[in-house]
Amino acid sequence: MTISLYYGDEEYLLRQEVNRLREAVINPQMGSLGHKRLETPSIGEVLEAIGSICFNMGGKTLIEIQDFPFLSKAASGADEKQLAELMALLENHDEHKHILFVSTKINRSIKFPKWLTAHKQLGLDLKECKTLAFYQADEATQRVIMEAKRRGIQIEPKAAALLVEHQGVSLLPLMTEVEKLSVYAANRTITAQDVAILSNHNENTFHMLADWLQGRNRAEVFHTLDELLLRQHPVQLFGLAQSWLGNIFQLRYWQQKGISEAQMAEMTKKHPFKIKKDLQEFGKVPFARLEKLRGQLLTLEYQSKTGELNAKIALEMLMGS
């Protein structure tokens, strides 16, 4: 039996590692016989899955254990006895089973993860997928280029750096943008100009949204909107507005809860200066207005996507709110 432990807060890389292991271990012809997935299971459920008879007719079975609680918290009472049973079971090798633990975080100071990572006879396949710190922009740029290449997408270093500048260092939103840009580029290298034209980072767009949120420069808001709609589909603008407004709402909500700017920067993986700037600029917008606009945005986007409203008109109604 091979045992793997993949952990970390970089969701994109974690997914990639899990998918690679699935492709390597699971025989697609065997279907569910070759793959069992457990979500936040109890120790008893894990014991049952690992200890059960394998019906995969000589092939390998991947037992995937997502967010096992005892990787981050200590066991007590009856759980300690069951955990000892699990550890004994993991020591009994079964060549037909591959056990994969997947967790956003582990605590190596507690019994089970400490034993799992230190037990040399287990031959643990250990991989950490950690989000970079906000100041590691160069490293994030290289990650974007590497992951894009792995997906068969070419992107200029300047284009990747521009995405990191605006999105932060977390790979999941970055690669979502890369995927969208690759469709536009259509089998050619993504350039910085592509990012400026098509991505959600046009400065005029952000000025428009800032004016809209603060209820100022209404004529300029509609002028900018008309210009943007000449080169961007309304769906893109709705998506940007959702993301942008959601971020402002989240920061203001955290601020009300007493969370510091440094903590917000750590949670969002964005530069503390960006957090400070957003809170300074939008700190006086009434929270009731933020809530109202979020509701209107959801309603108008839904109506435009279902055909109930013309998308352009829906955006104009939103910007007029």
Tab-separated table of C-alpha atoms in Angstrom:
chain	number	residue	atom	x	y	z
A	1	MET	CA	0.000	0.000	0.000
A	2	THR	CA	1.362	3.430	-0.959
A	3	ILE	CA	0.431	6.388	1.211
A	4	SER	CA	0.381	10.018	0.073
A	5	LEU	CA	-0.242	13.236	1.979
A	6	TYR	CA	-0.892	16.373	-0.084
A	7	TYR	CA	-1.578	19.556	1.845
A	8	GLY	CA	-1.454	23.337	1.626
A	9	ASP	CA	-3.522	26.449	1.020
A	10	GLU	CA	-2.722	26.797	-2.699
A	11	GLU	CA	-5.944	25.276	-3.988
A	12	TYR	CA	-4.936	25.241	-7.646
A	13	LEU	CA	-1.679	23.317	-7.119
A	14	LEU	CA	-3.380	20.970	-4.669
A	15	ARG	CA	-6.004	20.106	-7.280
A	16	GLN	CA	-3.315	19.552	-9.913
A	17	GLU	CA	-1.364	17.146	-7.706
A	18	VAL	CA	-4.514	15.194	-6.806
A	19	ASN	CA	-5.544	14.959	-10.463
A	20	ARG	CA	-2.096	13.711	-11.471
A	21	LEU	CA	-2.232	10.974	-8.846
A	22	ARG	CA	-5.730	9.974	-9.946
A	23	GLU	CA	-4.559	9.648	-13.541
A	24	ALA	CA	-1.564	7.561	-12.457
A	25	VAL	CA	-3.452	5.180	-10.159
A	26	ILE	CA	-7.065	4.856	-11.331
A	27	ASN	CA	-7.994	2.601	-14.223
A	28	PRO	CA	-10.904	4.475	-15.895
A	29	GLN	CA	-12.394	1.182	-17.069
A	30	MET	CA	-12.962	0.079	-13.477
A	31	GLY	CA	-15.088	3.114	-12.545
A	32	SER	CA	-16.005	3.379	-8.871
A	33	LEU	CA	-14.221	0.095	-8.092
A	34	GLY	CA	-10.929	1.925	-8.565
A	35	HIS	CA	-11.703	5.088	-6.603
A	36	LYS	CA	-13.275	5.809	-3.236
A	37	ARG	CA	-13.501	9.418	-2.015
A	38	LEU	CA	-14.268	10.388	1.594
A	39	GLU	CA	-15.149	13.964	2.635
A	40	THR	CA	-14.228	14.999	6.207
A	41	PRO	CA	-14.694	11.398	7.389
A	42	SER	CA	-14.734	9.962	10.873
A	43	ILE	CA	-11.959	7.570	11.895
A	44	GLY	CA	-14.439	4.704	11.633
A	45	GLU	CA	-15.240	5.560	8.012
A	46	VAL	CA	-11.550	5.650	7.147
A	47	LEU	CA	-10.960	2.314	8.890
A	48	GLU	CA	-13.812	0.740	6.945
A	49	ALA	CA	-12.591	2.089	3.596
A	50	ILE	CA	-8.977	1.007	4.089
A	51	GLY	CA	-9.787	-2.314	5.706
A	52	SER	CA	-12.450	-3.436	3.228
A	53	ILE	CA	-11.824	-6.105	0.617
A	54	CYS	CA	-10.627	-4.761	-2.722
A	55	PHE	CA	-12.817	-5.789	-5.671
A	56	ASN	CA	-10.743	-4.116	-8.351
A	57	MET	CA	-9.672	-7.462	-9.878
A	58	GLY	CA	-5.962	-7.022	-9.340
A	59	GLY	CA	-5.891	-3.313	-10.223
A	60	LYS	CA	-5.106	-0.465	-7.865
A	61	THR	CA	-7.758	1.313	-5.827
A	62	LEU	CA	-7.281	4.941	-4.807
A	63	ILE	CA	-8.788	5.768	-1.426
A	64	GLU	CA	-8.917	9.562	-1.293
A	65	ILE	CA	-9.462	11.059	2.161
A	66	GLN	CA	-10.322	14.753	2.004
A	67	ASP	CA	-9.866	16.952	5.100
A	68	PHE	CA	-9.367	14.206	7.687
A	69	PRO	CA	-10.002	16.103	10.959
A	70	PHE	CA	-7.183	14.446	12.891
A	71	LEU	CA	-4.523	15.934	10.638
A	72	SER	CA	-5.152	19.276	12.306
A	73	LYS	CA	-6.653	18.430	15.705
A	74	ALA	CA	-5.675	16.007	18.441
A	75	ALA	CA	-7.752	12.917	19.199
A	76	SER	CA	-9.215	12.283	22.633
A	77	GLY	CA	-11.267	9.624	24.375
A	78	ALA	CA	-12.605	6.861	22.131
A	79	ASP	CA	-11.037	8.528	19.089
A	80	GLU	CA	-7.548	7.793	20.422
A	81	LYS	CA	-8.194	4.052	20.383
A	82	GLN	CA	-9.567	4.139	16.846
A	83	LEU	CA	-6.666	6.283	15.706
A	84	ALA	CA	-4.250	3.659	17.048
A	85	GLU	CA	-6.164	1.044	15.009
A	86	LEU	CA	-5.826	3.231	11.914
A	87	MET	CA	-2.092	3.639	12.398
A	88	ALA	CA	-1.681	-0.128	12.781
A	89	LEU	CA	-3.749	-0.675	9.636
A	90	LEU	CA	-1.652	1.787	7.644
A	91	GLU	CA	1.472	-0.168	8.606
A	92	ASN	CA	0.062	-3.324	6.954
A	93	HIS	CA	0.951	-2.863	3.312
A	94	ASP	CA	-1.583	-3.785	0.653
A	95	GLU	CA	-0.155	-3.336	-2.824
A	96	HIS	CA	-3.620	-2.953	-4.336
A	97	LYS	CA	-4.515	0.178	-2.336
A	98	HIS	CA	-3.148	3.691	-2.568
A	99	ILE	CA	-4.191	5.895	0.350
A	100	LEU	CA	-4.242	9.647	-0.276
A	101	PHE	CA	-4.813	12.196	2.491
A	102	VAL	CA	-5.657	15.705	1.212
A	103	SER	CA	-5.862	18.663	3.597
A	104	THR	CA	-5.507	22.427	3.484
A	105	LYS	CA	-3.430	22.309	6.658
A	106	ILE	CA	-1.777	19.852	9.007
A	107	ASN	CA	-0.418	20.189	12.531
A	108	ARG	CA	2.792	18.202	12.862
A	109	SER	CA	2.888	18.705	16.615
A	110	ILE	CA	-0.063	16.368	17.205
A	111	LYS	CA	0.067	12.587	17.196
A	112	PHE	CA	-1.300	11.376	13.871
A	113	PRO	CA	0.365	13.786	11.396
A	114	LYS	CA	3.591	13.638	13.417
A	115	TRP	CA	3.580	9.827	13.180
A	116	LEU	CA	2.551	9.844	9.513
A	117	THR	CA	5.308	12.214	8.362
A	118	ALA	CA	8.075	10.694	10.528
A	119	HIS	CA	7.402	6.970	9.933
A	120	LYS	CA	10.119	6.056	7.433
A	121	GLN	CA	8.806	2.544	6.772
A	122	LEU	CA	5.588	3.958	5.336
A	123	GLY	CA	7.454	5.556	2.456
A	124	LEU	CA	5.112	8.540	2.581
A	125	ASP	CA	4.661	10.555	-0.601
A	126	LEU	CA	4.518	14.051	0.955
A	127	LYS	CA	3.761	17.207	-1.031
A	128	GLU	CA	3.090	20.723	0.226
A	129	CYS	CA	1.193	23.166	-2.012
A	130	LYS	CA	1.666	26.519	-0.346
A	131	THR	CA	0.440	29.900	-1.549
A	132	LEU	CA	3.263	32.378	-1.988
A	133	ALA	CA	3.524	35.440	0.231
A	134	PHE	CA	2.123	38.643	-1.277
A	135	TYR	CA	5.623	40.058	-1.897
A	136	GLN	CA	6.735	37.042	-3.975
A	137	ALA	CA	5.392	38.497	-7.220
A	138	ASP	CA	8.315	37.284	-9.343
A	139	GLU	CA	7.876	33.719	-8.124
A	140	ALA	CA	4.125	33.931	-8.782
A	141	THR	CA	4.810	35.160	-12.320
A	142	GLN	CA	7.050	32.159	-12.961
A	143	ARG	CA	4.381	29.827	-11.566
A	144	VAL	CA	1.816	31.285	-13.978
A	145	ILE	CA	4.158	30.815	-16.939
A	146	MET	CA	4.983	27.241	-15.893
A	147	GLU	CA	1.380	26.207	-15.232
A	148	ALA	CA	0.219	27.813	-18.481
A	149	LYS	CA	2.894	25.889	-20.392
A	150	ARG	CA	1.806	22.663	-18.696
A	151	ARG	CA	-1.670	23.314	-20.096
A	152	GLY	CA	-0.319	24.007	-23.565
A	153	ILE	CA	-0.771	27.792	-23.247
A	154	GLN	CA	1.965	30.307	-24.038
A	155	ILE	CA	1.996	33.616	-22.156
A	156	GLU	CA	4.515	36.442	-22.255
A	157	PRO	CA	6.335	37.127	-18.966
A	158	LYS	CA	5.072	40.744	-19.082
A	159	ALA	CA	1.496	39.507	-19.437
A	160	ALA	CA	1.905	37.096	-16.517
A	161	ALA	CA	3.456	39.839	-14.374
A	162	LEU	CA	0.550	42.179	-15.157
A	163	LEU	CA	-1.965	39.550	-14.053
A	164	VAL	CA	-0.080	38.997	-10.787
A	165	GLU	CA	0.059	42.749	-10.167
A	166	HIS	CA	-3.717	43.000	-10.223
A	167	GLN	CA	-4.876	39.569	-9.009
A	168	GLY	CA	-2.351	38.805	-6.285
A	169	VAL	CA	-0.264	35.653	-5.980
A	170	SER	CA	-2.932	32.964	-5.534
A	171	LEU	CA	-2.848	30.668	-8.568
A	172	LEU	CA	-6.537	29.782	-8.848
A	173	PRO	CA	-7.777	33.250	-9.919
A	174	LEU	CA	-4.634	33.776	-11.971
A	175	MET	CA	-5.102	30.590	-13.983
A	176	THR	CA	-8.812	31.331	-14.423
A	177	GLU	CA	-7.764	34.552	-16.144
A	178	VAL	CA	-5.157	32.714	-18.231
A	179	GLU	CA	-7.792	30.233	-19.433
A	180	LYS	CA	-10.092	33.076	-20.513
A	181	LEU	CA	-7.254	34.893	-22.264
A	182	SER	CA	-6.166	31.718	-24.098
A	183	VAL	CA	-9.588	31.494	-25.755
A	184	TYR	CA	-9.224	35.072	-26.991
A	185	ALA	CA	-5.627	34.557	-28.145
A	186	ALA	CA	-6.658	31.454	-30.152
A	187	ASN	CA	-3.451	29.398	-30.359
A	188	ARG	CA	-1.009	32.309	-30.143
A	189	THR	CA	1.010	33.667	-27.223
A	190	ILE	CA	-0.945	35.770	-24.721
A	191	THR	CA	0.518	39.283	-24.624
A	192	ALA	CA	0.402	42.139	-22.136
A	193	GLN	CA	-1.790	43.973	-24.662
A	194	ASP	CA	-4.291	41.083	-24.521
A	195	VAL	CA	-4.409	41.461	-20.751
A	196	ALA	CA	-4.932	45.226	-21.027
A	197	ILE	CA	-7.700	44.862	-23.621
A	198	LEU	CA	-9.577	41.770	-22.513
A	199	SER	CA	-8.679	41.037	-18.935
A	200	ASN	CA	-10.527	42.453	-15.960
A	201	HIS	CA	-7.785	44.967	-15.254
A	202	ASN	CA	-8.460	47.979	-17.472
A	203	GLU	CA	-7.944	51.073	-15.306
A	204	ASN	CA	-10.874	52.872	-16.926
A	205	THR	CA	-13.087	49.999	-15.802
A	206	PHE	CA	-11.958	50.336	-12.204
A	207	HIS	CA	-12.457	54.106	-12.256
A	208	MET	CA	-15.977	53.522	-13.577
A	209	LEU	CA	-16.744	51.018	-10.818
A	210	ALA	CA	-15.321	53.317	-8.128
A	211	ASP	CA	-17.453	56.221	-9.350
A	212	TRP	CA	-20.517	53.947	-9.524
A	213	LEU	CA	-20.055	52.645	-5.997
A	214	GLN	CA	-19.619	56.131	-4.577
A	215	GLY	CA	-22.462	57.618	-6.634
A	216	ARG	CA	-20.397	60.249	-8.409
A	217	ASN	CA	-19.564	61.318	-12.006
A	218	ARG	CA	-22.625	59.557	-13.406
A	219	ALA	CA	-22.193	60.971	-16.923
A	220	GLU	CA	-18.610	59.720	-17.013
A	221	VAL	CA	-19.720	56.299	-15.737
A	222	PHE	CA	-22.089	55.839	-18.683
A	223	HIS	CA	-19.539	57.208	-21.176
A	224	THR	CA	-16.933	54.685	-19.983
A	225	LEU	CA	-19.506	51.886	-20.039
A	226	ASP	CA	-20.342	52.629	-23.686
A	227	GLU	CA	-16.638	52.517	-24.587
A	228	LEU	CA	-16.084	49.242	-22.725
A	229	LEU	CA	-19.033	47.555	-24.406
A	230	LEU	CA	-17.428	48.209	-27.807
A	231	ARG	CA	-14.679	45.705	-26.986
A	232	GLN	CA	-15.991	43.610	-24.078
A	233	HIS	CA	-19.003	41.348	-23.773
A	234	PRO	CA	-21.466	42.346	-21.023
A	235	VAL	CA	-20.909	38.956	-19.358
A	236	GLN	CA	-17.264	39.905	-18.740
A	237	LEU	CA	-18.259	43.187	-17.157
A	238	PHE	CA	-20.838	41.505	-14.950
A	239	GLY	CA	-18.174	39.013	-13.846
A	240	LEU	CA	-15.716	41.791	-13.058
A	241	ALA	CA	-18.321	43.787	-11.136
A	242	GLN	CA	-19.194	40.695	-9.068
A	243	SER	CA	-15.549	40.037	-8.226
A	244	TRP	CA	-14.652	43.677	-7.539
A	245	LEU	CA	-17.708	44.513	-5.440
A	246	GLY	CA	-17.435	41.205	-3.579
A	247	ASN	CA	-13.871	42.061	-2.617
A	248	ILE	CA	-14.813	45.518	-1.321
A	249	PHE	CA	-17.775	44.068	0.571
A	250	GLN	CA	-15.567	41.412	2.166
A	251	LEU	CA	-12.950	43.940	3.291
A	252	ARG	CA	-15.579	46.212	4.811
A	253	TYR	CA	-17.257	43.253	6.528
A	254	TRP	CA	-13.949	42.130	8.020
A	255	GLN	CA	-13.231	45.706	9.079
A	256	GLN	CA	-16.511	45.776	11.022
A	257	LYS	CA	-15.503	42.516	12.711
A	258	GLY	CA	-12.270	44.102	13.930
A	259	ILE	CA	-9.928	42.159	11.649
A	260	SER	CA	-6.692	44.060	11.020
A	261	GLU	CA	-5.435	45.106	7.597
A	262	ALA	CA	-2.418	42.825	8.031
A	263	GLN	CA	-4.734	39.852	8.660
A	264	MET	CA	-6.805	40.777	5.602
A	265	ALA	CA	-3.655	40.870	3.464
A	266	GLU	CA	-2.660	37.430	4.703
A	267	MET	CA	-6.123	35.969	4.063
A	268	THR	CA	-6.426	37.431	0.547
A	269	LYS	CA	-2.738	37.063	-0.403
A	270	LYS	CA	-2.688	40.640	-1.625
A	271	HIS	CA	-0.268	43.445	-0.805
A	272	PRO	CA	-1.115	45.274	2.447
A	273	PHE	CA	-0.917	48.583	0.568
A	274	LYS	CA	-3.738	47.434	-1.754
A	275	ILE	CA	-5.885	46.510	1.254
A	276	LYS	CA	-5.158	49.866	2.932
A	277	LYS	CA	-5.881	51.792	-0.280
A	278	ASP	CA	-9.240	50.063	-0.876
A	279	LEU	CA	-10.362	50.629	2.701
A	280	GLN	CA	-9.348	54.280	2.583
A	281	GLU	CA	-11.118	54.860	-0.728
A	282	PHE	CA	-14.335	52.987	0.038
A	283	GLY	CA	-14.450	53.161	3.822
A	284	LYS	CA	-17.121	55.867	3.819
A	285	VAL	CA	-19.534	54.082	1.472
A	286	PRO	CA	-22.528	53.083	3.641
A	287	PHE	CA	-22.548	49.348	4.254
A	288	ALA	CA	-26.263	49.345	3.429
A	289	ARG	CA	-25.396	50.579	-0.084
A	290	LEU	CA	-22.875	47.768	-0.516
A	291	GLU	CA	-25.526	45.214	0.436
A	292	LYS	CA	-28.122	46.810	-1.850
A	293	LEU	CA	-25.801	46.906	-4.867
A	294	ARG	CA	-24.743	43.302	-4.351
A	295	GLY	CA	-28.378	42.239	-4.469
A	296	GLN	CA	-29.111	44.316	-7.574
A	297	LEU	CA	-26.014	42.980	-9.292
A	298	LEU	CA	-27.036	39.375	-8.716
A	299	THR	CA	-30.590	40.029	-9.914
A	300	LEU	CA	-29.627	41.954	-13.065
A	301	GLU	CA	-26.910	39.483	-14.033
A	302	TYR	CA	-29.379	36.609	-13.676
A	303	GLN	CA	-32.000	38.450	-15.741
A	304	SER	CA	-29.474	39.180	-18.497
A	305	LYS	CA	-28.236	35.585	-18.647
A	306	THR	CA	-31.754	34.124	-18.773
A	307	GLY	CA	-32.855	36.505	-21.528
A	308	GLU	CA	-35.308	38.345	-19.321
A	309	LEU	CA	-33.331	41.553	-19.915
A	310	ASN	CA	-31.007	42.703	-22.673
A	311	ALA	CA	-27.486	42.475	-21.193
A	312	LYS	CA	-26.519	46.023	-22.196
A	313	ILE	CA	-29.687	47.441	-20.672
A	314	ALA	CA	-29.116	45.407	-17.515
A	315	LEU	CA	-25.637	46.901	-17.146
A	316	GLU	CA	-26.972	50.407	-17.724
A	317	MET	CA	-29.611	49.820	-15.032
A	318	LEU	CA	-26.886	48.598	-12.678
A	319	MET	CA	-24.613	51.605	-13.299
A	320	GLY	CA	-27.615	53.873	-12.724
A	321	SER	CA	-28.235	52.408	-9.262
